[in-house]
Amino acid sequence: MALAQTKDAPKPAPKKAAVKAADTAKKGGDLLDINSATADQLKALPGVAEVYSAKIIAGRPYDRKDQLVSKNIVPQATYDKIKDLIIAKQPAAKKKK
């Protein structure tokens, strides 16, 4: 008796926004500034959803992007997914007169 071969079910495509964020970083585009990004921009990062984006916004400002882990905003595993996609820009210093 012969059994029919079945193909593996196709894997669901990753979220378009997460793919776009990853593609932007890979192409050498601008990194997402965690000090000024909107909640929607943060949620587009892999592993970051509503709760983490809200925690990132509430914990601002950040001097360094690795403070997301040291301040217990996101777990190390999530940080590892997004560290190459983000930056913590500092506001421009005001010019003295």
PDB file of N, CA and C in Angstrom, residues 34 59 61-76 79:
ATOM      1  N   ILE A  34      14.492  54.855  19.735  1.00  0.00           N
ATOM      2  CA  ILE A  34      13.574  54.465  20.802  1.00  0.00           C
ATOM      3  C   ILE A  34      13.167  55.648  21.679  1.00  0.00           C
ATOM      4  N   GLY A  59       9.443  54.450  29.765  1.00  0.00           N
ATOM      5  CA  GLY A  59      10.790  54.475  30.333  1.00  0.00           C
ATOM      6  C   GLY A  59      11.718  55.510  29.738  1.00  0.00           C
ATOM      7  N   PRO A  61      13.637  59.033  28.889  1.00  0.00           N
ATOM      8  CA  PRO A  61      14.593  58.862  27.796  1.00  0.00           C
ATOM      9  C   PRO A  61      15.641  57.804  28.132  1.00  0.00           C
ATOM     10  N   TYR A  62      16.258  57.298  27.098  1.00  0.00           N
ATOM     11  CA  TYR A  62      17.320  56.310  27.222  1.00  0.00           C
ATOM     12  C   TYR A  62      18.625  56.924  26.742  1.00  0.00           C
ATOM     13  N   ASP A  63      19.699  56.722  27.485  1.00  0.00           N
ATOM     14  CA  ASP A  63      21.020  57.173  27.058  1.00  0.00           C
ATOM     15  C   ASP A  63      21.625  56.183  26.072  1.00  0.00           C
ATOM     16  N   ARG A  64      21.323  54.889  26.289  1.00  0.00           N
ATOM     17  CA  ARG A  64      21.842  53.818  25.430  1.00  0.00           C
ATOM     18  C   ARG A  64      20.716  52.826  25.175  1.00  0.00           C
ATOM     19  N   LYS A  65      20.752  52.179  24.034  1.00  0.00           N
ATOM     20  CA  LYS A  65      19.683  51.237  23.707  1.00  0.00           C
ATOM     21  C   LYS A  65      19.690  50.005  24.607  1.00  0.00           C
ATOM     22  N   ASP A  66      20.844  49.642  25.161  1.00  0.00           N
ATOM     23  CA  ASP A  66      20.892  48.466  26.023  1.00  0.00           C
ATOM     24  C   ASP A  66      20.209  48.699  27.375  1.00  0.00           C
ATOM     25  N   GLN A  67      19.800  49.926  27.634  1.00  0.00           N
ATOM     26  CA  GLN A  67      19.051  50.208  28.851  1.00  0.00           C
ATOM     27  C   GLN A  67      17.659  49.577  28.806  1.00  0.00           C
ATOM     28  N   LEU A  68      17.211  49.165  27.636  1.00  0.00           N
ATOM     29  CA  LEU A  68      15.941  48.456  27.554  1.00  0.00           C
ATOM     30  C   LEU A  68      15.998  47.183  28.394  1.00  0.00           C
ATOM     31  N   VAL A  69      17.167  46.569  28.468  1.00  0.00           N
ATOM     32  CA  VAL A  69      17.340  45.357  29.271  1.00  0.00           C
ATOM     33  C   VAL A  69      17.684  45.730  30.710  1.00  0.00           C
ATOM     34  N   SER A  70      18.611  46.643  30.902  1.00  0.00           N
ATOM     35  CA  SER A  70      19.051  46.970  32.263  1.00  0.00           C
ATOM     36  C   SER A  70      17.941  47.608  33.097  1.00  0.00           C
ATOM     37  N   LYS A  71      16.986  48.288  32.460  1.00  0.00           N
ATOM     38  CA  LYS A  71      15.849  48.876  33.169  1.00  0.00           C
ATOM     39  C   LYS A  71      14.650  47.919  33.213  1.00  0.00           C
ATOM     40  N   ASN A  72      14.869  46.676  32.777  1.00  0.00           N
ATOM     41  CA  ASN A  72      13.817  45.653  32.753  1.00  0.00           C
ATOM     42  C   ASN A  72      12.595  46.071  31.938  1.00  0.00           C
ATOM     43  N   ILE A  73      12.841  46.721  30.806  1.00  0.00           N
ATOM     44  CA  ILE A  73      11.759  47.121  29.909  1.00  0.00           C
ATOM     45  C   ILE A  73      11.385  45.942  29.015  1.00  0.00           C
ATOM     46  N   VAL A  74      12.395  45.295  28.434  1.00  0.00           N
ATOM     47  CA  VAL A  74      12.177  44.108  27.601  1.00  0.00           C
ATOM     48  C   VAL A  74      13.164  43.029  28.041  1.00  0.00           C
ATOM     49  N   PRO A  75      12.811  41.764  27.832  1.00  0.00           N
ATOM     50  CA  PRO A  75      13.759  40.691  28.174  1.00  0.00           C
ATOM     51  C   PRO A  75      14.923  40.641  27.182  1.00  0.00           C
ATOM     52  N   GLN A  76      15.992  39.994  27.582  1.00  0.00           N
ATOM     53  CA  GLN A  76      17.196  39.886  26.753  1.00  0.00           C
ATOM     54  C   GLN A  76      16.880  39.285  25.385  1.00  0.00           C
ATOM     55  N   TYR A  79      15.392  41.900  23.207  1.00  0.00           N
ATOM     56  CA  TYR A  79      16.431  42.875  22.866  1.00  0.00           C
ATOM     57  C   TYR A  79      17.351  42.325  21.778  1.00  0.00           C
TER      58      TYR A  79
END
